[in-house]
Amino acid sequence: MTPLHPATLGITLFLLALLVIAPVVIFVLQRLGRLTPTMRKELHARYLSWLVLVPLMVAPILMGRLTTIMAFGLLSLFAYREFARATGFFRNRALSATVVLGIALMLFAAADHWYGFFVALPSLVVSLLVIVAVFADSPQGYLQRVALGIFAFALFGVCLAHLGYLANDKNYRPMLLLILLCVELNDVFAFCCGKLFGRRKLAPHTSPGKTWGGALGAFVLTTALFAGIGASVFAGSVLASPVHLVTMGALLSFTGQLGDLVISSVKRDLGIKDMSAAIPGHGGLLDRFDSLLFVGPALFHYINYFVGVGADLPARLWL
Amino acid sequence: MSDDWQYRPAADLDKRAPEQWRSLRRESGLLSWGAHMAWCGLTGAYLRAFHGFRIEGREHLPKHAPFVVVANHSSHLDALTLAVGLPARMRERAFPIAAGDTFFETPAMAAFAAVFLNALPMWRKKCGSHAMEMLRERLIEGETVYLLFPEGTRTRTGVMAPFRAGIGMLVAGTPVPVVPAWLDGCYAAMPPGSKFPRLRPISLRFGPPLVFAAAPNTREGWRDVAAQLEQAVKALA
């Protein structure tokens, strides 16, 4: 077994430390009388959810390539399920099965390390969706059904699968942990900066809570954090140069916040507050992981363009 | 143009398991649909192979949902048999109404009843008019088929008990057709108290549907509906 990358160890220990410290902080705040009963309940639910989510996110990455790809595949499927139920798309059994098939094939292409198939799938599955929808022979609502199917496959199949595909790189553990850490903290930074200096609303109709102050604050802090840890993660490659590190950090923060806004738009359009009730204190899985959606493709193709992803692993392992 | 798009989120979107399994507004996704279909396929094969399962009068079943099938109740095999008796394309819309206190008490049992049997719970002791109202609404909305045993419990003697008025609360004053059905042999194969079925022949007979659009949605109306259906089911015996 190759020794753990220092960044892998560092990020894992940092997350564990957070999980240990958080209840102490909550306890102290409670003792100081700073928490209203509703806030206390909400913090409690959120903490317990993180206590489950963090191991679920970190353990598969530490365990290996296949478990990582499987974990992101499961995330894709659950995210799709939420979207399908929230829009009512799930009632179209044949189309829904086609999206699931598409997600499964993306998962297979990633696990097989078959890049050609991986990038061919979007056009193939989109064609399949358009065709399968014809067989119901009910043109009323055809465009809506097909569009929802393509939207779902593009976001939850194609976009999220890029994170799984990163596991084919020998440096995947620190890369993915860095991405997950920065994406989650990007949300936290945006929230905190928004509280501190948020005045002008960013997109009041889409997400009334978001402010320019929060967005810019998160942009600066996340970029700095990514560049700081990234210097160790990408050491020895061209990506270790400050220009690349800052660009990648900026890309992550920008696309992360966009993912959030996209899912907010979906929820506003549907007229619902949460995508589901899957995670107590957070809402649905998509309410928690919406920021990951576009970070995957953005960083994957950036890294792939400059240094290549999975150069040390033979292509097409099984087929 | 974009205003024409209609979204209809899952009716149980705000619920998570196990409440979701117990929800009267539950809507199944691909997984539970697949599980339910596979279960129906297996029970169908079993009934045909070991109980010489026969179905008569299928032509009486309406071509489209919504409708209700009411039958005599003498065995745990009844709901399975009735579900298999429907044409395959109707099975995904068919919800057996099952006793909550038997089939939905523990989370494991509720998961089985919801995912494999596609059952909806009826709490015999604390069933309020609210639950009946929800079932009635769901039926009128037009996409469901209920499989119902208006006796309220399995017969312990093999003789059919009087129908309870609850069935009337669901259909009185609605255009929803109710199909009477007679299950024969389930009592001999697996009466209450027995753990495993005996290999006895089982058959199912559907009768012509009744509609209660003119029946008043009152206590008397409900009783009248129940009495008429009881007669219709008895006539098939």
Coordinates of C-alpha atoms in Angstrom, one line a residue:
Chain A
M1 CA 0.0 0.0 0.0
T2 CA 1.3 3.4 -0.9
P3 CA 1.8 5.7 2.1
L4 CA -0.9 8.2 2.7
H5 CA -0.4 11.6 1.2
P6 CA 0.2 14.2 3.9
A7 CA -2.8 16.2 2.6
T8 CA -5.0 13.1 2.9
L9 CA -4.0 12.6 6.5
G10 CA -4.2 16.3 7.2
I11 CA -7.7 16.8 5.8
T12 CA -9.0 13.6 7.4
L13 CA -7.7 14.6 10.8
F14 CA -9.0 18.1 10.4
L15 CA -12.5 16.8 9.7
L16 CA -12.3 14.4 12.6
A17 CA -11.2 17.2 14.9
L18 CA -14.2 19.3 13.7
L19 CA -16.6 16.5 14.6
V20 CA -15.0 16.3 18.0
I21 CA -14.9 20.1 18.7
A22 CA -18.4 21.0 17.3
P23 CA -20.4 19.4 20.2
V24 CA -18.1 21.2 22.7
V25 CA -18.8 24.5 21.0
I26 CA -22.5 23.8 20.9
F27 CA -22.4 22.9 24.6
V28 CA -20.5 26.0 25.5
L29 CA -22.9 28.3 23.5
Q30 CA -25.8 26.6 25.2
R31 CA -24.3 27.1 28.6
L32 CA -23.7 30.8 27.9
G33 CA -27.4 31.0 26.9
R34 CA -26.6 32.1 23.4
L35 CA -29.0 29.5 21.8
T36 CA -32.7 29.7 21.4
P37 CA -34.4 26.3 21.8
T38 CA -35.1 26.1 18.0
M39 CA -31.5 27.0 17.2
R40 CA -30.3 24.4 19.6
K41 CA -32.5 21.7 18.0
E42 CA -31.5 22.7 14.5
L43 CA -27.8 22.7 15.4
H44 CA -28.2 19.3 17.1
A45 CA -29.9 17.8 14.0
R46 CA -27.3 19.3 11.7
Y47 CA -24.4 18.0 13.8
L48 CA -25.8 14.5 14.0
S49 CA -26.2 14.5 10.2
W50 CA -22.6 15.6 9.7
L51 CA -21.6 12.8 12.1
V52 CA -23.0 10.4 9.6
L53 CA -22.2 12.3 6.4
V54 CA -18.5 12.9 7.0
P55 CA -17.6 9.2 7.4
L56 CA -19.8 8.4 4.5
M57 CA -17.9 10.9 2.3
V58 CA -14.3 10.2 3.6
A59 CA -14.3 6.5 4.2
P60 CA -14.9 5.4 0.6
I61 CA -12.2 7.7 -0.6
L62 CA -9.7 6.3 1.9
M63 CA -10.7 2.7 1.1
G64 CA -9.9 2.7 -2.6
R65 CA -10.6 3.6 -6.2
L66 CA -13.7 1.4 -6.7
T67 CA -15.4 2.3 -3.5
T68 CA -14.9 6.0 -4.4
I69 CA -16.5 5.6 -7.8
M70 CA -19.3 3.6 -6.2
A71 CA -19.9 6.3 -3.6
F72 CA -20.2 9.0 -6.2
G73 CA -22.4 6.7 -8.2
L74 CA -24.7 6.3 -5.2
L75 CA -24.7 10.0 -4.7
S76 CA -25.8 10.4 -8.4
L77 CA -28.6 7.9 -8.0
F78 CA -29.9 9.4 -4.7
A79 CA -29.6 12.9 -6.1
Y80 CA -31.5 11.8 -9.2
R81 CA -34.2 10.1 -7.1
E82 CA -34.8 13.4 -5.2
F83 CA -35.0 15.4 -8.4
A84 CA -37.4 12.9 -10.0
R85 CA -39.7 12.8 -7.0
A86 CA -39.7 16.6 -6.6
T87 CA -40.6 17.2 -10.3
G88 CA -42.9 14.3 -10.7
F89 CA -40.7 12.9 -13.4
F90 CA -40.5 9.6 -11.6
R91 CA -44.0 8.7 -12.8
N92 CA -42.6 8.1 -16.3
R93 CA -41.2 4.7 -15.6
A94 CA -39.5 4.0 -18.9
L95 CA -37.8 7.4 -19.0
S96 CA -36.8 7.2 -15.4
A97 CA -35.3 3.7 -16.0
T98 CA -33.4 5.2 -18.9
V99 CA -31.8 7.9 -16.7
V100 CA -30.9 5.3 -14.2
L101 CA -29.4 3.1 -16.9
G102 CA -27.4 6.2 -18.1
I103 CA -26.1 6.8 -14.6
A104 CA -25.1 3.2 -14.2
L105 CA -23.2 3.3 -17.6
M106 CA -21.4 6.5 -16.5
L107 CA -20.4 4.6 -13.3
F108 CA -19.2 1.6 -15.4
A109 CA -17.2 3.8 -17.7
A110 CA -15.5 5.4 -14.7
A111 CA -14.8 2.1 -13.0
D112 CA -13.5 0.6 -16.3
H113 CA -11.4 3.7 -16.8
W114 CA -12.7 3.9 -20.4
Y115 CA -12.5 7.6 -21.2
G116 CA -13.8 7.3 -24.7
F117 CA -17.1 5.7 -23.5
F118 CA -17.3 8.2 -20.6
V119 CA -17.4 11.2 -22.9
A120 CA -19.5 9.3 -25.6
L121 CA -22.3 8.6 -23.1
P122 CA -23.8 12.0 -22.8
S123 CA -24.8 12.1 -26.5
L124 CA -25.8 8.4 -26.5
V125 CA -28.0 8.6 -23.4
V126 CA -29.6 11.9 -24.5
S127 CA -30.5 10.2 -27.8
L128 CA -31.9 7.2 -26.0
L129 CA -34.0 9.4 -23.8
V130 CA -35.4 11.3 -26.8
I131 CA -36.2 8.0 -28.5
V132 CA -37.6 6.1 -25.5
A133 CA -40.1 8.9 -24.9
V134 CA -41.6 8.4 -28.3
F135 CA -42.8 4.9 -27.5
A136 CA -45.4 6.0 -25.0
D137 CA -47.2 7.5 -28.1
S138 CA -48.6 10.4 -26.1
P139 CA -47.1 13.6 -27.6
Q140 CA -48.8 15.7 -25.0
G141 CA -46.0 16.8 -22.6
Y142 CA -43.3 15.1 -24.7
L143 CA -40.9 18.0 -24.6
Q144 CA -41.3 18.5 -20.9
R145 CA -40.7 14.8 -20.2
V146 CA -37.6 14.6 -22.4
A147 CA -36.2 17.9 -21.2
L148 CA -36.5 16.9 -17.5
G149 CA -34.9 13.5 -18.3
I150 CA -31.9 15.2 -20.1
F151 CA -31.6 17.8 -17.4
A152 CA -31.5 15.1 -14.7
F153 CA -29.0 12.9 -16.6
A154 CA -26.7 15.9 -17.4
L155 CA -26.6 17.2 -13.8
F156 CA -26.7 14.0 -11.7
G157 CA -25.3 11.5 -14.1
V158 CA -22.7 13.3 -16.2
C159 CA -21.6 16.1 -13.8
L160 CA -21.3 14.1 -10.6
A161 CA -19.6 11.1 -12.4
H162 CA -16.6 13.4 -13.1
L163 CA -15.8 13.3 -9.4
G164 CA -15.9 9.5 -9.5
Y165 CA -13.7 9.4 -12.6
L166 CA -11.0 11.4 -10.7
A167 CA -10.5 8.3 -8.6
N168 CA -8.6 6.8 -11.6
D169 CA -5.7 9.2 -10.9
K170 CA -3.1 7.9 -8.5
N171 CA -3.3 11.2 -6.6
Y172 CA -7.1 10.9 -6.2
R173 CA -7.3 10.8 -2.4
P174 CA -5.9 14.2 -1.6
M175 CA -7.5 15.7 -4.7
L176 CA -11.0 14.5 -3.9
L177 CA -10.7 15.3 -0.2
L178 CA -9.5 18.8 -1.0
I179 CA -12.4 19.3 -3.4
L180 CA -15.0 18.1 -0.9
L181 CA -13.5 20.1 1.9
C182 CA -13.3 23.3 -0.1
V183 CA -16.8 22.9 -1.6
E184 CA -18.4 22.4 1.9
L185 CA -16.3 25.2 3.4
N186 CA -17.2 27.4 0.4
D187 CA -20.8 27.2 1.6
V188 CA -19.8 27.9 5.2
F189 CA -17.7 30.9 4.1
A190 CA -20.5 32.3 2.0
F191 CA -22.9 32.0 5.0
C192 CA -20.5 33.6 7.5
C193 CA -19.3 36.4 5.1
G194 CA -22.9 37.1 4.2
K195 CA -23.8 37.5 7.9
L196 CA -20.8 39.8 8.4
F197 CA -20.8 42.1 5.3
G198 CA -23.7 41.0 3.2
R199 CA -25.8 43.9 2.1
R200 CA -26.7 43.7 -1.6
K201 CA -28.7 40.7 -2.5
L202 CA -27.1 38.4 -5.1
A203 CA -30.2 36.9 -6.7
P204 CA -33.2 37.9 -4.6
H205 CA -35.7 36.0 -6.7
T206 CA -33.7 32.8 -6.8
S207 CA -32.2 32.6 -3.3
P208 CA -33.1 35.5 -1.0
G209 CA -30.5 34.7 1.6
K210 CA -27.5 35.1 -0.7
T211 CA -25.5 38.4 -0.8
W212 CA -22.7 39.7 -2.9
G213 CA -20.7 40.1 0.3
G214 CA -21.1 36.4 1.1
A215 CA -20.3 35.3 -2.5
L216 CA -17.2 37.5 -2.8
G217 CA -16.0 36.6 0.7
A218 CA -16.3 32.9 0.0
F219 CA -14.6 33.4 -3.4
V220 CA -11.5 34.9 -1.7
L221 CA -11.4 32.6 1.3
T222 CA -12.0 29.4 -0.7
T223 CA -9.5 30.3 -3.4
A224 CA -6.9 30.9 -0.7
L225 CA -7.7 27.7 1.1
F226 CA -7.6 25.6 -2.1
A227 CA -4.3 27.2 -3.2
G228 CA -2.8 26.7 0.3
I229 CA -3.6 23.0 0.6
G230 CA -3.4 22.5 -3.2
A231 CA 0.3 23.4 -3.2
S232 CA 0.9 20.2 -1.2
V233 CA -1.6 18.1 -3.2
F234 CA -0.3 19.0 -6.6
A235 CA 3.4 19.3 -5.6
G236 CA 5.7 18.1 -8.3
S237 CA 3.3 18.8 -11.3
V238 CA 2.8 22.0 -13.3
L239 CA -0.4 22.5 -11.4
A240 CA 1.6 23.4 -8.3
S241 CA 2.3 26.9 -9.8
P242 CA 0.5 29.7 -8.0
V243 CA -1.4 30.7 -11.2
H244 CA -2.9 27.2 -11.6
L245 CA -3.7 26.9 -7.9
V246 CA -5.5 30.2 -7.7
T247 CA -7.3 29.5 -11.0
M248 CA -8.5 26.1 -9.7
G249 CA -9.5 27.5 -6.3
A250 CA -11.4 30.4 -8.1
L251 CA -13.0 27.9 -10.4
L252 CA -14.1 25.7 -7.5
S253 CA -15.6 28.6 -5.5
F254 CA -17.4 30.0 -8.6
T255 CA -18.9 26.7 -9.9
G256 CA -19.7 25.7 -6.3
Q257 CA -21.9 28.7 -5.7
L258 CA -23.4 28.3 -9.2
G259 CA -24.5 24.7 -8.3
D260 CA -26.2 26.1 -5.2
L261 CA -28.0 28.7 -7.3
V262 CA -29.1 26.2 -9.9
I263 CA -30.7 23.9 -7.4
S264 CA -32.3 27.0 -5.8
S265 CA -33.8 27.9 -9.2
V266 CA -35.2 24.3 -9.5
K267 CA -36.8 24.6 -6.0
R268 CA -38.3 28.0 -6.7
D269 CA -39.7 26.8 -10.0
L270 CA -41.3 23.8 -8.3
G271 CA -42.4 25.8 -5.3
I272 CA -40.8 23.6 -2.7
K273 CA -38.4 24.5 0.1
D274 CA -36.4 21.3 0.3
M275 CA -35.8 18.6 -2.3
S276 CA -36.7 15.9 0.3
A277 CA -36.5 15.2 4.0
A278 CA -33.6 12.7 3.7
I279 CA -31.1 14.5 6.0
P280 CA -32.5 15.9 9.3
G281 CA -31.5 19.6 9.6
H282 CA -30.4 19.9 6.0
G283 CA -33.4 18.9 3.9
G284 CA -32.6 16.7 0.9
L285 CA -29.3 15.3 -0.2
L286 CA -29.4 17.8 -3.0
D287 CA -29.8 20.7 -0.6
R288 CA -26.5 19.6 0.9
F289 CA -24.5 18.5 -2.1
D290 CA -25.8 21.0 -4.8
S291 CA -22.5 22.8 -4.8
L292 CA -20.7 19.7 -5.9
L293 CA -22.5 19.5 -9.2
F294 CA -20.4 21.7 -11.5
V295 CA -17.1 21.5 -9.5
G296 CA -16.6 18.0 -10.8
P297 CA -16.5 18.7 -14.6
A298 CA -14.8 22.1 -14.1
L299 CA -11.8 20.8 -12.1
F300 CA -11.7 17.4 -13.9
H301 CA -11.2 19.0 -17.3
Y302 CA -8.8 21.6 -16.0
I303 CA -6.6 18.9 -14.4
N304 CA -7.1 16.6 -17.4
Y305 CA -6.0 19.4 -19.8
F306 CA -2.8 20.3 -18.0
V307 CA -1.5 17.0 -16.5
G308 CA -4.0 14.3 -17.5
V309 CA -6.2 12.2 -15.2
G310 CA -5.3 8.6 -14.6
A311 CA -2.1 8.5 -16.7
D312 CA -0.7 5.7 -14.5
L313 CA -3.7 3.4 -14.7
P314 CA -4.2 1.2 -17.8
A315 CA -7.2 2.2 -19.8
R316 CA -10.3 -0.2 -20.2
L317 CA -9.6 -2.5 -17.3
W318 CA -12.4 -5.0 -18.1
L319 CA -13.8 -4.4 -21.5
Chain B
M1 CA -44.9 28.9 -23.3
S2 CA -42.9 27.9 -20.2
D3 CA -46.0 28.6 -18.1
D4 CA -47.6 25.5 -19.6
W5 CA -45.2 23.1 -17.8
Q6 CA -47.0 21.3 -14.9
Y7 CA -45.0 19.8 -12.1
R8 CA -46.6 17.4 -9.7
P9 CA -44.1 16.6 -6.9
A10 CA -44.5 13.2 -5.2
A11 CA -47.3 13.5 -2.7
D12 CA -45.1 12.1 0.1
L13 CA -42.1 14.3 -0.7
D14 CA -41.8 15.7 2.8
K15 CA -41.7 12.3 4.5
R16 CA -38.9 9.9 5.1
A17 CA -38.9 6.2 6.0
P18 CA -40.6 4.7 8.0
E19 CA -43.3 7.4 7.9
Q20 CA -43.1 7.3 4.2
W21 CA -44.0 3.6 4.1
R22 CA -47.0 4.3 6.3
S23 CA -48.2 7.3 4.3
L24 CA -51.6 7.0 2.7
R25 CA -50.2 9.3 -0.1
R26 CA -47.2 7.1 -0.8
E27 CA -46.0 7.0 -4.4
S28 CA -43.6 4.3 -5.4
G29 CA -40.4 4.9 -7.4
L30 CA -38.5 2.6 -9.7
L31 CA -37.1 0.4 -6.9
S32 CA -40.3 -0.4 -5.1
W33 CA -42.2 -0.6 -8.3
G34 CA -39.7 -3.3 -9.5
A35 CA -39.9 -5.1 -6.2
H36 CA -43.7 -5.1 -6.2
M37 CA -43.9 -6.3 -9.8
A38 CA -41.4 -9.1 -9.1
W39 CA -43.3 -10.1 -6.0
C40 CA -46.6 -10.2 -8.0
G41 CA -44.8 -12.3 -10.6
L42 CA -43.5 -14.8 -8.1
T43 CA -46.8 -15.1 -6.2
G44 CA -48.6 -15.5 -9.5
A45 CA -46.3 -18.3 -10.5
Y46 CA -46.6 -19.9 -7.1
L47 CA -50.5 -19.8 -7.1
R48 CA -50.7 -21.3 -10.5
A49 CA -48.2 -24.0 -9.8
F50 CA -49.3 -25.1 -6.4
H51 CA -52.9 -24.0 -6.1
G52 CA -54.2 -24.4 -9.6
F53 CA -55.2 -20.7 -9.5
R54 CA -58.1 -19.8 -11.8
I55 CA -59.6 -16.4 -12.5
E56 CA -63.2 -15.9 -13.9
G57 CA -65.0 -12.7 -14.9
R58 CA -62.0 -10.6 -15.7
E59 CA -64.1 -8.9 -18.3
H60 CA -66.0 -7.1 -15.5
L61 CA -62.9 -5.1 -14.5
P62 CA -63.0 -1.5 -15.7
K63 CA -60.3 -0.7 -18.4
H64 CA -59.0 2.3 -16.4
A65 CA -58.3 3.3 -12.9
P66 CA -59.9 4.4 -10.6
F67 CA -61.9 1.5 -9.3
V68 CA -62.2 -0.6 -6.1
V69 CA -62.3 -4.3 -5.8
V70 CA -64.0 -5.7 -2.7
A71 CA -63.8 -9.3 -1.7
N72 CA -64.5 -11.8 1.2
H73 CA -61.6 -12.1 3.6
S74 CA -60.5 -15.4 5.2
S75 CA -56.8 -15.6 4.8
H76 CA -53.4 -13.8 4.5
L77 CA -53.4 -15.2 1.0
D78 CA -56.4 -13.0 0.0
A79 CA -54.6 -9.7 -0.8
L80 CA -51.8 -11.5 -2.7
T81 CA -54.3 -13.5 -4.7
L82 CA -56.5 -10.5 -5.5
A83 CA -53.4 -8.4 -6.7
V84 CA -52.3 -11.3 -9.0
G85 CA -55.9 -11.5 -10.3
L86 CA -55.6 -8.1 -11.9
P87 CA -54.1 -7.7 -15.4
A88 CA -50.4 -6.9 -15.1
R89 CA -50.7 -3.3 -16.3
M90 CA -53.1 -2.5 -13.4
R91 CA -51.0 -4.0 -10.7
E92 CA -48.7 -1.0 -10.2
R93 CA -51.8 1.1 -9.4
A94 CA -53.3 -1.5 -7.1
F95 CA -53.1 -0.8 -3.4
P96 CA -54.4 -3.5 -1.0
I97 CA -55.8 -1.7 2.1
A98 CA -54.2 -3.7 4.9
A99 CA -54.6 -3.6 8.7
G100 CA -52.1 -1.0 10.1
D101 CA -51.8 -2.8 13.4
T102 CA -50.7 -6.0 11.7
F103 CA -48.8 -4.9 8.7
F104 CA -47.4 -1.5 9.5
E105 CA -46.5 -1.7 13.2
T106 CA -42.8 -2.4 13.0
P107 CA -40.6 -0.5 10.5
A108 CA -39.4 -3.8 9.0
M109 CA -42.9 -5.1 8.5
A110 CA -44.0 -1.6 7.1
A111 CA -41.2 -1.7 4.6
F112 CA -42.2 -5.1 3.4
A113 CA -45.9 -4.2 3.2
A114 CA -45.2 -0.9 1.4
V115 CA -42.4 -2.1 -1.0
F116 CA -43.5 -5.6 -1.9
L117 CA -47.2 -5.6 -1.3
N118 CA -47.8 -2.0 -2.2
A119 CA -50.2 -1.9 0.7
L120 CA -51.7 1.2 2.4
P121 CA -52.4 1.0 6.1
M122 CA -55.8 1.2 7.8
W123 CA -55.5 1.6 11.5
R124 CA -58.4 -0.4 12.9
K125 CA -58.5 1.1 16.4
K126 CA -57.6 4.7 15.7
C127 CA -58.8 5.1 12.2
G128 CA -60.2 8.6 12.0
S129 CA -62.4 10.1 9.4
H130 CA -59.3 12.0 8.3
A131 CA -57.7 8.9 7.0
M132 CA -60.8 7.8 5.1
E133 CA -61.1 11.3 3.6
M134 CA -57.5 11.0 2.3
L135 CA -58.1 7.6 0.8
R136 CA -61.3 8.9 -0.8
E137 CA -59.5 11.9 -2.3
R138 CA -56.7 9.8 -3.6
L139 CA -59.3 7.5 -5.3
I140 CA -61.2 10.3 -6.9
E141 CA -58.0 11.9 -8.2
G142 CA -58.1 8.9 -10.5
E143 CA -54.9 6.9 -10.6
T144 CA -55.5 4.2 -8.0
V145 CA -57.2 0.9 -7.6
Y146 CA -58.0 -0.2 -4.0
L147 CA -58.2 -3.8 -3.0
L148 CA -60.4 -4.0 0.0
F149 CA -61.9 -6.4 2.5
P150 CA -64.9 -4.7 4.0
E151 CA -65.4 -7.4 6.7
G152 CA -62.6 -5.7 8.5
T153 CA -60.9 -8.9 9.5
R154 CA -60.4 -12.5 8.4
T155 CA -63.3 -14.8 9.1
R156 CA -62.4 -17.3 11.8
T157 CA -65.1 -19.8 10.8
G158 CA -65.1 -19.6 7.0
V159 CA -68.4 -17.8 6.9
M160 CA -68.4 -14.3 5.5
A161 CA -69.0 -11.6 8.1
P162 CA -71.2 -8.5 7.5
F163 CA -69.5 -5.7 5.6
R164 CA -68.6 -2.6 7.6
A165 CA -69.7 0.8 6.5
G166 CA -66.2 2.1 5.8
I167 CA -66.3 1.1 2.1
G168 CA -69.3 3.5 1.8
M169 CA -67.2 6.4 3.1
L170 CA -64.8 5.8 0.2
V171 CA -67.2 5.6 -2.7
A172 CA -70.7 7.0 -1.8
G173 CA -71.5 9.8 -4.1
T174 CA -68.6 9.2 -6.4
P175 CA -68.5 7.8 -10.0
V176 CA -65.9 5.3 -9.0
P177 CA -67.0 1.7 -9.9
V178 CA -66.7 -1.0 -7.3
V179 CA -66.1 -4.6 -8.5
P180 CA -67.3 -7.4 -6.2
A181 CA -65.0 -10.4 -6.1
W182 CA -65.2 -13.9 -4.5
L183 CA -62.1 -15.7 -3.3
D184 CA -62.6 -19.4 -3.1
G185 CA -60.2 -21.8 -1.4
C186 CA -58.0 -19.4 0.5
Y187 CA -59.6 -20.4 3.8
A188 CA -59.0 -24.1 3.1
A189 CA -55.4 -23.3 2.0
M190 CA -54.4 -21.0 4.8
P191 CA -57.0 -20.2 7.5
P192 CA -56.2 -17.7 10.3
G193 CA -53.7 -19.2 12.7
S194 CA -51.9 -21.4 10.2
K195 CA -48.3 -20.6 9.4
F196 CA -47.8 -22.2 6.1
P197 CA -50.3 -22.7 3.2
R198 CA -51.7 -26.1 2.3
L199 CA -51.9 -27.1 -1.3
R200 CA -55.6 -26.5 -1.9
P201 CA -57.1 -25.1 -5.1
I202 CA -57.8 -21.4 -5.2
S203 CA -60.0 -19.5 -7.5
L204 CA -61.1 -15.9 -7.9
R205 CA -64.4 -14.6 -9.5
F206 CA -65.1 -11.0 -10.4
G207 CA -68.7 -9.8 -10.8
P208 CA -70.2 -6.8 -12.7
P209 CA -69.2 -3.4 -11.1
L210 CA -71.6 -1.3 -9.1
V211 CA -71.5 2.5 -9.1
F212 CA -72.8 4.6 -6.1
A213 CA -72.8 8.1 -7.7
A214 CA -76.4 8.7 -6.4
A215 CA -75.7 7.3 -2.9
P216 CA -75.7 10.0 -0.2
N217 CA -72.4 10.5 1.5
T218 CA -73.9 10.0 4.9
R219 CA -74.0 7.4 7.6
E220 CA -77.1 5.8 6.1
G221 CA -75.7 6.0 2.6
W222 CA -72.5 4.3 3.7
R223 CA -74.5 1.4 5.3
D224 CA -76.5 1.0 2.2
V225 CA -73.4 0.8 0.0
A226 CA -71.9 -1.8 2.3
A227 CA -75.1 -3.8 2.3
Q228 CA -75.4 -3.8 -1.5
L229 CA -71.8 -4.8 -1.9
E230 CA -72.2 -7.6 0.6
Q231 CA -75.1 -9.0 -1.4
A232 CA -73.1 -8.7 -4.6
V233 CA -70.1 -10.5 -3.2
K234 CA -72.3 -13.2 -1.7
A235 CA -74.0 -13.7 -5.0
L236 CA -70.7 -14.7 -6.5
A237 CA -70.0 -17.5 -3.9

